[in-house]
Amino acid sequence: MFRILRSVAALAGAGAIAAASLAGPAAAADYPTRPITMIVPFAPGGSTDLVARLVAAKMGDALKQQVIVENRGGAGGNLGATAAAKADPDGYTILMATVATHALNPALYKKLPYDAEKDFAPISLLVNVPNVLTVNPNFPAKTVQELIDLAKKDPGKYAYASSGNGSPLHLSGELFKKLAGVDLIHIPYKGSGPALVDVIAGQVPIQFDNLPSSVEHIKAGRLRALGVTTKDRVASLPDVPAIGETLKGYETYSWNALFAPAGTPPEIIAKLHDAGVSAVNDPTVKAKLAESSAVVVGSTPEELAAHVKSELAKWAPIVKDSGAQID
């Protein structure tokens, strides 16, 4: 009798497995049948939120389901990233990630509640957002080389502002210091806005900032741009050189990429990828992104996976050298 029951149980289990295996592709074929949540791991109003809302609307059109942006800010992006990592891998929760969540935080935090590679399925690197090195218009340096010369002449005399300890902009400054061999004092602020106010007022002479935050101040003459942090010059400020033109090997930028929880079926990843890439290449979206100096990429999932690996390797030693660490 026991053997019969065990055989029945085994057959039932096999049937359940078979049914699940059939349901998976079927579910993927029908996907999506309800709204999708796109988690933004930062507060509303920032550059990541801007990109997410532009992309979500167009992805919804392509997928014929609403893509709802949900802001879950906190802990430098960790709260939102963790929520996405722990979500069901069914394609109904995705993450608009950044260089912070997937390259800096793994080096900054002693205990990170997610693994930037193992806990996520890459979808697409959507856009790169340049940073910029600016100075108060009264500051004597008019070029990157003049700034380096001044800093070398008087080590520790000059300070630069950033949006906070461990932020991409703080670490952009640390990479600059390392490659230029200069000593600049870091002044962390609670966001780019307060830092901008003090640099424009002359309280701090130098700043590393996201270009979208600073570009109008640069065009109005309230700030002088010495260089953009990307490898090449940007279309919105064609006369401003890339820092790498003077400082060989220098390149930093912020980026936004889509991820799903690890284990999301490949067929669903493919649909999300196509919708995301189509969204950033929509003429209206592309024009709005260009206004914010964001550069469209639209990578494959494999290219995004390789990008994360290279970014982790790049930023880990920079974070270590900066001494920034968060418990």
mmCIF file of N, CA and C in Angstrom, residues 19-75:
data_model
loop_
_atom_site.group_PDB
_atom_site.id
_atom_site.type_symbol
_atom_site.label_atom_id
_atom_site.label_comp_id
_atom_site.label_asym_id
_atom_site.label_seq_id
_atom_site.Cartn_x
_atom_site.Cartn_y
_atom_site.Cartn_z
ATOM 1 N N ALA A 19 3.454 20.252 -15.819
ATOM 2 C CA ALA A 19 2.515 21.370 -15.994
ATOM 3 C C ALA A 19 3.204 22.702 -15.847
ATOM 4 N N ALA A 20 4.139 22.795 -14.870
ATOM 5 C CA ALA A 20 4.873 24.047 -14.661
ATOM 6 C C ALA A 20 5.730 24.375 -15.860
ATOM 7 N N SER A 21 6.367 23.327 -16.429
ATOM 8 C CA SER A 21 7.248 23.565 -17.576
ATOM 9 C C SER A 21 6.458 24.024 -18.787
ATOM 10 N N LEU A 22 5.212 23.520 -18.897
ATOM 11 C CA LEU A 22 4.372 23.959 -19.996
ATOM 12 C C LEU A 22 3.826 25.360 -19.749
ATOM 13 N N ALA A 23 3.531 25.640 -18.445
ATOM 14 C CA ALA A 23 2.949 26.946 -18.103
ATOM 15 C C ALA A 23 3.940 28.070 -18.308
ATOM 16 N N GLY A 24 5.252 27.784 -18.076
ATOM 17 C CA GLY A 24 6.268 28.824 -18.203
ATOM 18 C C GLY A 24 6.273 29.464 -19.574
ATOM 19 N N PRO A 25 6.514 28.673 -20.665
ATOM 20 C CA PRO A 25 6.498 29.253 -22.002
ATOM 21 C C PRO A 25 5.160 29.870 -22.367
ATOM 22 N N ALA A 26 4.069 29.223 -21.898
ATOM 23 C CA ALA A 26 2.741 29.766 -22.204
ATOM 24 C C ALA A 26 2.561 31.133 -21.561
ATOM 25 N N ALA A 27 2.997 31.234 -20.285
ATOM 26 C CA ALA A 27 2.891 32.510 -19.582
ATOM 27 C C ALA A 27 3.744 33.569 -20.258
ATOM 28 N N ALA A 28 4.940 33.172 -20.690
ATOM 29 C CA ALA A 28 5.831 34.111 -21.372
ATOM 30 C C ALA A 28 5.233 34.570 -22.692
ATOM 31 N N ALA A 29 4.546 33.647 -23.385
ATOM 32 C CA ALA A 29 3.947 33.989 -24.675
ATOM 33 C C ALA A 29 2.822 35.013 -24.495
ATOM 34 N N ASP A 30 2.076 34.894 -23.387
ATOM 35 C CA ASP A 30 0.957 35.803 -23.138
ATOM 36 C C ASP A 30 1.394 37.114 -22.482
ATOM 37 N N TYR A 31 2.588 37.154 -21.969
ATOM 38 C CA TYR A 31 3.091 38.301 -21.196
ATOM 39 C C TYR A 31 3.127 39.562 -22.037
ATOM 40 N N PRO A 32 2.735 40.708 -21.451
ATOM 41 C CA PRO A 32 2.178 40.908 -20.112
ATOM 42 C C PRO A 32 0.650 40.926 -20.147
ATOM 43 N N THR A 33 0.055 40.465 -19.072
ATOM 44 C CA THR A 33 -1.403 40.459 -18.975
ATOM 45 C C THR A 33 -1.908 41.432 -17.918
ATOM 46 N N ARG A 34 -0.985 42.135 -17.268
ATOM 47 C CA ARG A 34 -1.353 43.124 -16.248
ATOM 48 C C ARG A 34 -0.248 44.187 -16.169
ATOM 49 N N PRO A 35 -0.483 45.280 -15.451
ATOM 50 C CA PRO A 35 0.528 46.350 -15.384
ATOM 51 C C PRO A 35 1.866 45.876 -14.811
ATOM 52 N N ILE A 36 2.920 46.548 -15.229
ATOM 53 C CA ILE A 36 4.293 46.252 -14.799
ATOM 54 C C ILE A 36 4.757 47.392 -13.903
ATOM 55 N N THR A 37 5.451 47.053 -12.825
ATOM 56 C CA THR A 37 6.007 48.061 -11.923
ATOM 57 C C THR A 37 7.480 48.270 -12.235
ATOM 58 N N MET A 38 7.847 49.515 -12.495
ATOM 59 C CA MET A 38 9.252 49.882 -12.694
ATOM 60 C C MET A 38 9.724 50.615 -11.434
ATOM 61 N N ILE A 39 10.569 49.974 -10.656
ATOM 62 C CA ILE A 39 11.082 50.587 -9.433
ATOM 63 C C ILE A 39 12.209 51.551 -9.759
ATOM 64 N N VAL A 40 12.076 52.782 -9.276
ATOM 65 C CA VAL A 40 13.152 53.771 -9.338
ATOM 66 C C VAL A 40 13.704 53.891 -7.918
ATOM 67 N N PRO A 41 14.974 53.544 -7.696
ATOM 68 C CA PRO A 41 15.480 53.489 -6.323
ATOM 69 C C PRO A 41 15.906 54.828 -5.735
ATOM 70 N N PHE A 42 15.322 55.903 -6.248
ATOM 71 C CA PHE A 42 15.613 57.253 -5.763
ATOM 72 C C PHE A 42 14.321 58.061 -5.717
ATOM 73 N N ALA A 43 14.396 59.203 -5.062
ATOM 74 C CA ALA A 43 13.220 60.063 -4.920
ATOM 75 C C ALA A 43 12.800 60.645 -6.271
ATOM 76 N N PRO A 44 11.551 61.083 -6.394
ATOM 77 C CA PRO A 44 11.100 61.720 -7.630
ATOM 78 C C PRO A 44 11.885 62.993 -7.926
ATOM 79 N N GLY A 45 11.989 63.312 -9.216
ATOM 80 C CA GLY A 45 12.564 64.582 -9.627
ATOM 81 C C GLY A 45 14.000 64.549 -10.088
ATOM 82 N N GLY A 46 14.739 63.475 -9.797
ATOM 83 C CA GLY A 46 16.128 63.384 -10.229
ATOM 84 C C GLY A 46 16.237 62.903 -11.666
ATOM 85 N N SER A 47 17.468 62.789 -12.151
ATOM 86 C CA SER A 47 17.681 62.391 -13.538
ATOM 87 C C SER A 47 17.208 60.962 -13.796
ATOM 88 N N THR A 48 17.376 60.062 -12.818
ATOM 89 C CA THR A 48 16.917 58.680 -12.999
ATOM 90 C C THR A 48 15.402 58.619 -13.100
ATOM 91 N N ASP A 49 14.722 59.399 -12.275
ATOM 92 C CA ASP A 49 13.265 59.465 -12.313
ATOM 93 C C ASP A 49 12.787 60.020 -13.653
ATOM 94 N N LEU A 50 13.485 61.022 -14.166
ATOM 95 C CA LEU A 50 13.137 61.620 -15.454
ATOM 96 C C LEU A 50 13.230 60.581 -16.565
ATOM 97 N N VAL A 51 14.345 59.863 -16.612
ATOM 98 C CA VAL A 51 14.536 58.839 -17.635
ATOM 99 C C VAL A 51 13.470 57.757 -17.502
ATOM 100 N N ALA A 52 13.224 57.322 -16.263
ATOM 101 C CA ALA A 52 12.266 56.248 -16.028
ATOM 102 C C ALA A 52 10.877 56.617 -16.540
ATOM 103 N N ARG A 53 10.430 57.822 -16.277
ATOM 104 C CA ARG A 53 9.066 58.208 -16.656
ATOM 105 C C ARG A 53 8.929 58.356 -18.175
ATOM 106 N N LEU A 54 9.961 58.841 -18.824
ATOM 107 C CA LEU A 54 9.935 58.904 -20.286
ATOM 108 C C LEU A 54 9.880 57.513 -20.896
ATOM 109 N N VAL A 55 10.725 56.617 -20.357
ATOM 110 C CA VAL A 55 10.821 55.263 -20.897
ATOM 111 C C VAL A 55 9.572 54.447 -20.573
ATOM 112 N N ALA A 56 9.072 54.577 -19.347
ATOM 113 C CA ALA A 56 7.924 53.776 -18.919
ATOM 114 C C ALA A 56 6.699 54.025 -19.798
ATOM 115 N N ALA A 57 6.466 55.268 -20.136
ATOM 116 C CA ALA A 57 5.282 55.592 -20.941
ATOM 117 C C ALA A 57 5.345 54.913 -22.307
ATOM 118 N N LYS A 58 6.502 54.968 -22.941
ATOM 119 C CA LYS A 58 6.651 54.359 -24.267
ATOM 120 C C LYS A 58 6.709 52.840 -24.198
ATOM 121 N N MET A 59 7.304 52.294 -23.145
ATOM 122 C CA MET A 59 7.300 50.840 -22.983
ATOM 123 C C MET A 59 5.869 50.330 -22.828
ATOM 124 N N GLY A 60 5.060 51.092 -22.101
ATOM 125 C CA GLY A 60 3.659 50.716 -21.935
ATOM 126 C C GLY A 60 2.933 50.643 -23.267
ATOM 127 N N ASP A 61 3.236 51.587 -24.157
ATOM 128 C CA ASP A 61 2.622 51.568 -25.491
ATOM 129 C C ASP A 61 3.023 50.304 -26.250
ATOM 130 N N ALA A 62 4.310 49.959 -26.175
ATOM 131 C CA ALA A 62 4.812 48.807 -26.915
ATOM 132 C C ALA A 62 4.275 47.491 -26.360
ATOM 133 N N LEU A 63 4.158 47.413 -25.022
ATOM 134 C CA LEU A 63 3.736 46.166 -24.376
ATOM 135 C C LEU A 63 2.222 46.063 -24.210
ATOM 136 N N LYS A 64 1.531 47.174 -24.520
ATOM 137 C CA LYS A 64 0.066 47.228 -24.392
ATOM 138 C C LYS A 64 -0.397 46.959 -22.957
ATOM 139 N N GLN A 65 0.439 47.362 -22.021
ATOM 140 C CA GLN A 65 0.098 47.347 -20.595
ATOM 141 C C GLN A 65 0.785 48.543 -19.952
ATOM 142 N N GLN A 66 0.172 49.093 -18.930
ATOM 143 C CA GLN A 66 0.754 50.243 -18.249
ATOM 144 C C GLN A 66 2.030 49.839 -17.521
ATOM 145 N N VAL A 67 3.067 50.668 -17.619
ATOM 146 C CA VAL A 67 4.298 50.500 -16.837
ATOM 147 C C VAL A 67 4.303 51.613 -15.799
ATOM 148 N N ILE A 68 4.138 51.227 -14.547
ATOM 149 C CA ILE A 68 3.962 52.179 -13.449
ATOM 150 C C ILE A 68 5.290 52.424 -12.748
ATOM 151 N N VAL A 69 5.708 53.680 -12.688
ATOM 152 C CA VAL A 69 6.941 54.041 -11.986
ATOM 153 C C VAL A 69 6.663 54.125 -10.489
ATOM 154 N N GLU A 70 7.461 53.407 -9.715
ATOM 155 C CA GLU A 70 7.327 53.414 -8.257
ATOM 156 C C GLU A 70 8.652 53.847 -7.642
ATOM 157 N N ASN A 71 8.675 55.007 -7.006
ATOM 158 C CA ASN A 71 9.892 55.510 -6.370
ATOM 159 C C ASN A 71 10.078 54.880 -5.001
ATOM 160 N N ARG A 72 11.203 54.202 -4.818
ATOM 161 C CA ARG A 72 11.546 53.618 -3.518
ATOM 162 C C ARG A 72 12.952 54.074 -3.159
ATOM 163 N N GLY A 73 13.057 55.330 -2.738
ATOM 164 C CA GLY A 73 14.353 55.891 -2.405
ATOM 165 C C GLY A 73 14.833 55.446 -1.039
ATOM 166 N N GLY A 74 16.132 55.629 -0.812
ATOM 167 C CA GLY A 74 16.717 55.327 0.485
ATOM 168 C C GLY A 74 17.960 54.484 0.384
ATOM 169 N N ALA A 75 18.893 54.745 1.318
ATOM 170 C CA ALA A 75 20.143 53.982 1.419
ATOM 171 C C ALA A 75 20.914 53.975 0.110
#
